[in-house]
CSV table of C-alpha atoms and ligand atoms in Angstrom, one decimal:
chain,number,residue,atom,x,y,z
A,1,MET,CA,70.0,8.4,-21.2
A,2,GLN,CA,71.3,5.3,-19.4
A,3,ALA,CA,71.8,2.5,-21.9
A,4,GLY,CA,69.2,-0.2,-21.3
A,5,ALA,CA,67.0,1.9,-19.0
A,6,GLY,CA,64.0,1.2,-21.2
A,7,ALA,CA,64.6,-2.5,-21.6
A,8,ALA,CA,62.4,-3.8,-18.7
A,9,SER,CA,59.5,-1.7,-20.0
A,10,LEU,CA,60.1,-3.1,-23.6
A,11,PHE,CA,61.5,0.1,-25.0
A,12,ALA,CA,64.6,-0.8,-26.9
A,13,ASP,CA,67.9,1.2,-26.9
A,14,GLU,CA,67.7,1.4,-30.7
A,15,ALA,CA,64.4,3.3,-30.6
A,16,TYR,CA,66.1,6.0,-28.4
A,17,THR,CA,69.2,6.1,-30.6
A,18,ALA,CA,66.9,6.6,-33.7
A,19,ALA,CA,65.2,9.5,-31.9
A,20,GLY,CA,68.6,11.2,-31.4
A,21,VAL,CA,69.3,10.2,-27.8
A,22,THR,CA,72.9,9.5,-26.6
A,23,LEU,CA,73.1,6.4,-24.5
A,24,LEU,CA,75.7,6.3,-21.7
A,25,ASP,CA,76.5,4.3,-18.6
A,26,ALA,CA,74.9,5.4,-15.3
A,27,THR,CA,78.2,6.6,-13.7
A,28,THR,CA,79.1,8.9,-16.6
A,29,LEU,CA,75.5,10.3,-16.7
A,30,LEU,CA,75.3,10.9,-13.0
A,31,SER,CA,78.6,12.7,-12.8
A,32,SER,CA,78.1,14.9,-15.9
A,33,SER,CA,74.4,15.9,-15.8
A,34,GLY,CA,73.0,19.2,-14.6
A,35,PHE,CA,69.5,17.6,-14.1
A,36,ILE,CA,68.7,13.9,-13.5
A,37,CYS,CA,65.3,12.1,-13.9
A,38,LYS,CA,64.7,8.9,-12.1
A,39,VAL,CA,61.8,6.6,-11.2
A,40,GLN,CA,63.1,5.5,-7.7
A,41,PRO,CA,64.9,7.8,-5.3
A,42,PRO,CA,68.7,8.1,-5.9
A,43,THR,CA,70.8,5.8,-3.8
A,44,LEU,CA,73.6,7.2,-1.5
A,45,GLU,CA,76.2,5.9,-4.0
A,46,GLU,CA,74.4,7.8,-6.8
A,47,VAL,CA,74.2,11.0,-4.8
A,48,ALA,CA,78.0,10.7,-4.2
A,49,LEU,CA,78.5,10.7,-8.0
A,50,MET,CA,76.3,13.6,-8.8
A,51,SER,CA,77.9,17.0,-9.4
A,52,GLU,CA,77.3,19.6,-6.6
A,53,GLY,CA,74.3,21.9,-7.2
A,54,CYS,CA,72.7,19.7,-9.8
A,55,GLY,CA,68.9,18.9,-9.8
A,56,VAL,CA,67.2,15.5,-9.5
A,57,VAL,CA,63.5,14.5,-9.8
A,58,SER,CA,62.1,11.1,-8.7
A,59,TYR,CA,59.4,9.4,-6.7
A,60,LEU,CA,61.4,10.3,-3.6
A,61,GLN,CA,59.0,9.9,-0.6
A,62,PRO,CA,61.4,12.0,1.5
A,63,THR,CA,60.4,11.0,5.0
A,64,ALA,CA,61.2,7.4,4.3
A,65,ASP,CA,65.0,7.7,4.2
A,66,LEU,CA,66.5,10.6,6.2
A,67,ASP,CA,70.1,9.5,5.4
A,68,LEU,CA,69.4,10.2,1.8
A,69,ILE,CA,68.1,13.6,2.6
A,70,ARG,CA,71.3,14.4,4.6
A,71,ALA,CA,73.4,13.3,1.6
A,72,LEU,CA,71.4,15.5,-0.8
A,73,VAL,CA,71.8,18.5,1.6
A,74,GLN,CA,75.5,17.9,2.0
A,75,ARG,CA,76.1,17.9,-1.8
A,76,ARG,CA,73.8,20.9,-2.2
A,77,ILE,CA,71.6,19.0,-4.7
A,78,THR,CA,68.2,20.4,-5.6
A,79,ALA,CA,65.9,17.4,-5.2
A,80,PHE,CA,62.2,17.2,-6.2
A,81,SER,CA,59.7,14.5,-5.1
A,82,LEU,CA,56.8,14.0,-7.5
A,83,ASP,CA,54.7,12.4,-4.8
A,84,LEU,CA,54.5,15.8,-3.1
A,85,LEU,CA,53.0,17.5,-6.2
A,86,PRO,CA,50.3,20.0,-5.2
A,87,ARG,CA,47.0,18.8,-6.8
A,88,ILE,CA,46.0,21.8,-8.9
A,89,THR,CA,44.7,21.9,-12.5
A,90,ARG,CA,48.1,22.9,-13.9
A,91,SER,CA,49.9,20.0,-12.4
A,92,GLN,CA,47.6,17.2,-13.5
A,93,SER,CA,49.8,16.2,-16.4
A,94,MET,CA,52.7,15.7,-13.9
A,95,ASP,CA,50.7,13.7,-11.4
A,96,VAL,CA,52.5,10.4,-10.9
A,97,LEU,CA,50.2,9.4,-8.0
A,98,SER,CA,47.3,9.5,-10.4
A,99,SER,CA,48.9,7.9,-13.4
A,100,GLN,CA,50.3,5.0,-11.4
A,101,ALA,CA,47.1,4.6,-9.3
A,102,LEU,CA,45.3,4.1,-12.6
A,103,VAL,CA,47.5,1.2,-13.4
A,104,SER,CA,47.2,-0.2,-9.9
A,105,GLY,CA,43.4,-0.1,-9.8
A,106,TYR,CA,43.2,-1.9,-13.1
A,107,ARG,CA,45.7,-4.6,-12.2
A,108,ALA,CA,44.2,-5.2,-8.8
A,109,VAL,CA,41.0,-6.4,-10.4
A,110,LEU,CA,42.8,-8.6,-12.8
A,111,LEU,CA,44.7,-10.2,-9.9
A,112,ALA,CA,41.5,-10.8,-8.0
A,113,ALA,CA,39.8,-12.3,-11.1
A,114,GLU,CA,42.7,-14.6,-11.6
A,115,GLN,CA,42.6,-15.8,-8.0
A,116,LEU,CA,38.8,-16.1,-7.6
A,117,PRO,CA,37.5,-19.6,-8.2
A,118,LYS,CA,34.4,-18.0,-9.7
A,119,PHE,CA,33.3,-16.1,-12.9
A,120,PHE,CA,33.1,-12.3,-12.7
A,121,PRO,CA,30.2,-12.0,-15.2
A,122,LEU,CA,26.7,-13.4,-15.1
A,123,TYR,CA,26.1,-16.4,-17.3
A,124,MET,CA,22.8,-18.0,-18.1
A,125,THR,CA,23.6,-21.3,-19.7
A,126,ALA,CA,21.8,-24.6,-20.3
A,127,ALA,CA,23.9,-26.0,-17.5
A,128,GLY,CA,22.7,-23.4,-15.0
A,129,THR,CA,22.9,-19.8,-14.1
A,130,VAL,CA,26.1,-18.3,-12.7
A,131,PRO,CA,25.5,-15.1,-10.7
A,132,PRO,CA,27.9,-12.3,-11.2
A,133,ALA,CA,30.8,-11.9,-8.7
A,134,LYS,CA,30.2,-9.3,-5.9
A,135,VAL,CA,33.1,-6.9,-5.6
A,136,LEU,CA,33.5,-4.3,-2.8
A,137,VAL,CA,35.9,-1.4,-3.3
A,138,LEU,CA,37.0,0.5,-0.1
A,139,GLY,CA,38.4,3.9,-1.0
A,140,ALA,CA,37.2,5.4,-4.3
A,141,GLY,CA,40.0,7.7,-5.3
A,142,VAL,CA,41.9,7.3,-8.6
A,143,ALA,CA,42.8,3.6,-8.0
A,144,GLY,CA,39.4,2.7,-6.5
A,145,LEU,CA,37.5,4.3,-9.4
A,146,GLN,CA,39.6,2.5,-11.9
A,147,ALA,CA,39.1,-0.8,-10.0
A,148,ILE,CA,35.3,-0.2,-10.1
A,149,ALA,CA,35.4,0.5,-13.8
A,150,THR,CA,37.4,-2.6,-14.6
A,151,ALA,CA,35.3,-4.9,-12.3
A,152,ARG,CA,32.2,-3.5,-14.0
A,153,ARG,CA,33.6,-4.2,-17.5
A,154,LEU,CA,34.3,-7.8,-16.4
A,155,GLY,CA,30.6,-8.0,-15.4
A,156,ALA,CA,30.8,-8.0,-11.6
A,157,THR,CA,28.3,-6.2,-9.4
A,158,VAL,CA,30.2,-3.5,-7.5
A,159,ARG,CA,29.6,-1.7,-4.2
A,160,ALA,CA,32.0,1.0,-3.0
A,161,TYR,CA,32.6,3.2,0.0
A,162,ASP,CA,34.7,6.3,0.6
A,163,VAL,CA,35.0,8.8,3.5
A,164,ARG,CA,34.8,11.7,1.0
A,165,THR,CA,31.3,12.7,0.0
A,166,ALA,CA,32.5,13.7,-3.5
A,167,ALA,CA,33.2,10.1,-4.2
A,168,ARG,CA,29.5,9.1,-4.1
A,169,THR,CA,28.6,10.7,-7.5
A,170,GLU,CA,31.8,9.3,-9.1
A,171,VAL,CA,31.1,5.8,-7.8
A,172,LYS,CA,27.5,5.9,-9.1
A,173,SER,CA,28.5,7.3,-12.5
A,174,LEU,CA,30.5,4.1,-13.0
A,175,GLY,CA,27.5,1.9,-12.4
A,176,ALA,CA,28.4,0.8,-8.9
A,177,ALA,CA,26.3,1.2,-5.7
A,178,PHE,CA,27.6,3.5,-3.0
A,179,VAL,CA,27.6,2.0,0.5
A,180,GLU,CA,26.0,4.5,2.9
A,181,LEU,CA,27.4,4.3,6.4
A,182,GLU,CA,26.1,6.4,9.3
A,183,LEU,CA,29.4,8.2,9.6
A,184,GLU,CA,30.5,11.8,9.2
A,185,ALA,CA,32.5,12.7,6.0
A,186,GLN,CA,36.3,13.0,6.4
A,187,GLU,CA,37.2,15.6,3.8
A,188,GLY,CA,40.8,16.9,3.9
A,189,GLU,CA,42.7,19.4,1.8
A,190,GLY,CA,43.2,19.2,-2.0
A,191,GLY,CA,40.7,16.4,-2.6
A,192,TYR,CA,42.4,14.1,-0.1
A,193,ALA,CA,40.8,12.4,2.9
A,194,ARG,CA,42.0,13.7,6.3
A,195,GLU,CA,43.6,11.4,8.8
A,196,GLN,CA,40.8,9.7,10.7
A,197,SER,CA,40.5,9.3,14.5
A,198,GLU,CA,40.8,5.8,16.0
A,199,ASP,CA,37.2,6.2,17.2
A,200,PHE,CA,36.0,6.9,13.6
A,201,LEU,CA,37.8,3.9,12.3
A,202,ARG,CA,36.4,1.6,15.0
A,203,ARG,CA,32.8,2.7,14.1
A,204,GLN,CA,33.6,2.3,10.4
A,205,ARG,CA,34.9,-1.3,11.0
A,206,GLU,CA,31.7,-2.1,12.9
A,207,LEU,CA,29.5,-0.9,10.1
A,208,ILE,CA,31.5,-2.2,7.1
A,209,GLY,CA,31.8,-5.8,8.5
A,210,LYS,CA,28.6,-7.2,6.8
A,211,GLU,CA,29.6,-5.6,3.5
A,212,VAL,CA,32.9,-7.4,3.6
A,213,ALA,CA,31.3,-10.7,4.6
A,214,ALA,CA,28.9,-10.5,1.6
A,215,ALA,CA,31.6,-9.8,-1.0
A,216,ASP,CA,33.5,-12.3,-3.2
A,217,VAL,CA,36.2,-9.8,-3.7
A,218,VAL,CA,37.3,-6.8,-1.6
A,219,ILE,CA,39.7,-4.3,-3.0
A,220,THR,CA,41.1,-1.8,-0.6
A,221,THR,CA,42.8,1.4,-1.7
A,222,ALA,CA,42.4,3.7,1.3
A,223,ALA,CA,45.6,5.7,1.9
A,224,ILE,CA,46.4,8.9,3.8
A,225,PRO,CA,49.4,10.6,2.1
A,226,GLY,CA,52.6,10.3,4.1
A,227,ARG,CA,50.9,8.3,6.9
A,228,LYS,CA,50.2,4.7,7.8
A,229,ALA,CA,47.1,3.4,6.0
A,230,PRO,CA,44.0,2.9,8.2
A,231,VAL,CA,42.9,-0.7,9.1
A,232,LEU,CA,39.5,-1.2,7.4
A,233,VAL,CA,39.4,-5.0,7.3
A,234,THR,CA,40.2,-7.0,10.5
A,235,GLU,CA,41.0,-10.6,11.0
A,236,GLU,CA,37.5,-11.1,12.5
A,237,MET,CA,35.9,-9.8,9.2
A,238,VAL,CA,38.1,-12.1,7.1
A,239,ALA,CA,36.9,-15.1,9.2
A,240,LYS,CA,33.3,-14.3,8.2
A,241,MET,CA,34.1,-14.3,4.4
A,242,THR,CA,33.1,-17.2,2.2
A,243,LEU,CA,35.8,-19.8,1.3
A,244,GLY,CA,37.6,-18.8,-1.9
A,245,SER,CA,37.0,-15.0,-1.4
A,246,VAL,CA,39.8,-12.7,-2.3
A,247,ILE,CA,41.1,-9.5,-0.8
A,248,VAL,CA,43.5,-7.3,-2.8
A,249,ASP,CA,45.2,-4.7,-0.5
A,250,LEU,CA,46.6,-1.8,-2.5
A,251,ALA,CA,47.7,-0.1,0.7
A,252,ALA,CA,49.8,-3.1,1.8
A,253,GLU,CA,53.1,-1.2,1.4
A,254,SER,CA,52.0,1.7,3.6
A,255,GLY,CA,50.9,-0.6,6.5
A,256,GLY,CA,47.9,-2.3,5.0
A,257,ASN,CA,44.1,-1.7,5.0
A,258,CYS,CA,43.7,-5.4,5.9
A,259,GLU,CA,45.4,-6.3,9.1
A,260,LEU,CA,46.5,-9.7,7.7
A,261,SER,CA,48.1,-8.5,4.5
A,262,ARG,CA,51.8,-8.6,3.8
A,263,PRO,CA,53.4,-6.5,1.0
A,264,GLY,CA,54.5,-8.6,-2.0
A,265,GLU,CA,52.8,-11.8,-0.7
A,266,THR,CA,49.6,-13.7,-1.0
A,267,VAL,CA,48.6,-15.1,2.4
A,268,GLU,CA,45.7,-17.6,2.8
A,269,VAL,CA,43.7,-17.4,6.0
A,270,GLY,CA,40.7,-19.7,6.5
A,271,GLY,CA,40.3,-20.2,2.7
A,272,VAL,CA,40.5,-16.4,2.0
A,273,ALA,CA,43.3,-15.2,-0.2
A,274,ILE,CA,44.8,-11.9,0.8
A,275,ILE,CA,47.0,-10.4,-1.9
A,276,GLY,CA,49.2,-7.7,-0.4
A,277,VAL,CA,50.5,-5.9,-3.5
A,278,LYS,CA,53.9,-4.2,-3.8
A,279,ASN,CA,54.8,-1.8,-6.6
A,280,LEU,CA,51.9,-3.0,-8.8
A,281,PRO,CA,52.6,-0.5,-11.6
A,282,SER,CA,55.9,-2.4,-12.3
A,283,SER,CA,53.8,-5.5,-13.3
A,284,MET,CA,52.5,-3.6,-16.3
A,285,PRO,CA,55.7,-1.7,-17.2
A,286,LEU,CA,54.9,-0.6,-20.7
A,287,HIS,CA,52.0,1.7,-20.0
A,288,ALA,CA,53.1,2.5,-16.5
A,289,SER,CA,56.4,3.8,-18.0
A,290,PHE,CA,54.6,5.5,-20.9
A,291,LEU,CA,52.5,7.5,-18.4
A,292,TYR,CA,55.3,8.1,-15.9
A,293,SER,CA,57.6,9.4,-18.6
A,294,ARG,CA,55.0,11.9,-19.7
A,295,ASN,CA,54.6,13.1,-16.1
A,296,ILE,CA,58.4,13.6,-15.8
A,297,ALA,CA,58.7,15.3,-19.2
A,298,GLU,CA,56.1,17.8,-18.2
A,299,PHE,CA,57.9,18.5,-14.9
A,300,VAL,CA,61.2,18.9,-16.7
A,301,GLY,CA,59.5,21.5,-19.0
A,302,LEU,CA,58.8,23.5,-15.9
A,303,VAL,CA,62.3,23.5,-14.3
A,304,ILE,CA,64.4,23.7,-17.4
A,305,LYS,CA,64.1,26.8,-19.6
A,306,GLU,CA,66.3,27.3,-22.7
A,307,GLY,CA,68.4,24.2,-21.8
A,308,LYS,CA,69.2,25.6,-18.3
A,309,PHE,CA,68.1,24.2,-14.9
A,310,THR,CA,66.4,27.3,-13.5
A,311,PRO,CA,63.7,26.4,-11.0
A,312,ASN,CA,61.4,29.3,-10.3
A,313,PHE,CA,60.7,29.4,-6.5
A,314,ASP,CA,57.6,31.6,-7.0
A,315,ASP,CA,55.9,28.7,-8.6
A,316,GLU,CA,53.8,26.6,-6.1
A,317,ILE,CA,54.5,23.4,-8.0
A,318,ILE,CA,58.3,23.9,-7.6
A,319,VAL,CA,57.9,25.0,-4.0
A,320,GLY,CA,55.5,22.0,-3.2
A,321,THR,CA,57.8,19.4,-4.7
A,322,CYS,CA,61.2,20.7,-3.6
A,323,VAL,CA,62.8,18.6,-0.8
A,324,THR,CA,66.3,20.0,-0.7
A,325,HIS,CA,67.9,23.2,-2.3
A,326,GLN,CA,71.2,24.9,-1.8
A,327,GLY,CA,72.1,22.9,1.3
A,328,GLU,CA,68.7,23.3,3.0
A,329,VAL,CA,65.7,21.0,3.6
A,330,ARG,CA,62.7,22.8,2.0
A,331,HIS,CA,60.0,20.1,2.8
A,332,GLY,CA,58.6,20.9,6.3
A,333,PRO,CA,57.7,17.4,7.5
A,334,THR,CA,61.1,16.1,6.5
A,335,ARG,CA,62.8,19.0,8.2
A,336,GLU,CA,60.9,18.3,11.4
A,337,LEU,CA,61.8,14.7,11.4
A,338,LEU,CA,65.5,15.5,10.9
A,339,GLU,CA,65.4,18.1,13.6
A,340,GLY,CA,63.6,15.7,15.9
A,341,GLY,CA,66.4,13.2,15.3
A,342,THR,CA,63.8,10.4,14.6
A,343,GLN,CA,66.1,8.4,12.3
B,401,NAD,P1,44.5,8.4,-2.0
B,401,NAD,O1,45.3,7.4,-2.8
B,401,NAD,O2,45.2,9.3,-1.1
B,401,NAD,O3,43.4,7.6,-1.2
B,401,NAD,C1,42.5,6.7,-1.8
B,401,NAD,C2,41.1,6.9,-1.4
B,401,NAD,O4,40.9,6.3,-0.1
B,401,NAD,C3,40.7,8.3,-1.3
B,401,NAD,O5,39.5,8.5,-2.1
B,401,NAD,C4,40.3,8.5,0.2
B,401,NAD,O6,39.3,9.4,0.4
B,401,NAD,C5,40.0,7.1,0.6
B,401,NAD,N1,40.0,6.8,2.0
B,401,NAD,C6,40.9,7.2,3.0
B,401,NAD,N2,40.6,6.7,4.2
B,401,NAD,C7,39.5,5.9,4.0
B,401,NAD,C8,38.7,5.2,4.9
B,401,NAD,N3,38.9,5.1,6.2
B,401,NAD,N4,37.6,4.5,4.4
B,401,NAD,C9,37.3,4.5,3.0
B,401,NAD,N5,38.0,5.3,2.2
B,401,NAD,C10,39.1,6.0,2.6
B,401,NAD,O7,43.7,9.3,-3.0
B,401,NAD,P2,43.8,9.6,-4.5
B,401,NAD,O8,43.2,8.5,-5.3
B,401,NAD,O9,45.2,9.9,-4.9
B,401,NAD,O10,43.0,10.9,-4.8
B,401,NAD,C11,41.9,11.4,-3.9
B,401,NAD,C12,41.2,12.5,-4.7
B,401,NAD,O11,42.0,13.5,-5.2
B,401,NAD,C13,40.3,11.9,-5.8
B,401,NAD,O12,39.0,12.5,-5.7
B,401,NAD,C14,40.9,12.5,-7.0
B,401,NAD,O13,40.0,12.7,-8.0
B,401,NAD,C15,41.5,13.8,-6.5
B,401,NAD,N6,42.6,14.2,-7.4
B,401,NAD,C16,42.7,15.5,-7.8
B,401,NAD,C17,43.8,15.9,-8.6
B,401,NAD,C18,43.9,17.4,-9.1
B,401,NAD,O14,43.0,18.1,-8.9
B,401,NAD,N7,45.0,17.7,-9.7
B,401,NAD,C19,44.7,15.0,-9.1
B,401,NAD,C20,44.6,13.7,-8.7
B,401,NAD,C21,43.5,13.3,-7.8
């Protein structure tokens, strides 16, 4: 393992040494390993150091950097991207999107509670009654459900909306109310939402406006994998919110569910704070790393048998996550982008 790799997550080198791990510098490791595990995608410099034909797994998001894909192809590296993992029962223990969304959903509520100039819980005191904060969660997938659960634990009243009908029961089972909008469900493949038409989104925005205006806190988590996030909260809606209200946009990095959010920044518009989050799991590194490392370990168990990197291309998890292999691009959308010369 790279010396110091656990330090930022509070896992000390000594603990690894005690467990029998050899610690080396990154250059030595990259050039001498048959299989490499990373959190972030490898850089071009790192790819240049890797031995030809080796394997690498990371949170690669292949369509984001085509130069990197070209470099991986050229060096005949077998690269896997865990964000492409097919969502089947057998792959749940490897699902980094779920494990990191759990962290994000929880942290989003804490950020909102910290920013809100109000209590989350109901208080009945001699000095008066404080009503509970009203939280609206848009998108009730893994992060959204965790946000609902956390906001409920803090005593807020929670309403939530999702375009998938399956989310209704899950929202209700966490003690939140499901916002019913007169819109058709947008179920996609593998439990995901499908990409919505501009007409659908326009109608959704018309209907959701009064819910947004009534909320103290809005947490948006609506993403469409590999595509720009849909705009759910407009500037006009923000203008109708009460002074001191807070929006936490978990989709800020993929374009934003609120049209005013900026990734990594908190902007204030008309007394409303809009927190555009960026890599939220890294703000809770200990448990984010604990979960991510288990995801990676399970994946490694699948591609390495008896100490040898031997990916089985009959396995749908291997096929689904593989981006490059033996000098070819195996991921369809990335191949199309490369052939189209988009970048
Ligand atoms: P995601 O991060 O892709 O999206 C977040 C949520 O936003 C989703 O629930 C989506 O339906 C919703 N959304 C999209 N557009 C919206 C819009 N315009 N308005 C409101 N909501 C919108 O999704 P996710 O959290 O990664 O997971 C989605 C589903 O997949 C969940 O039901 C989850 O339980 C399921 N899942 C299955 C497996 C498995 O079977 N192995 C693993 C993980 C998750």
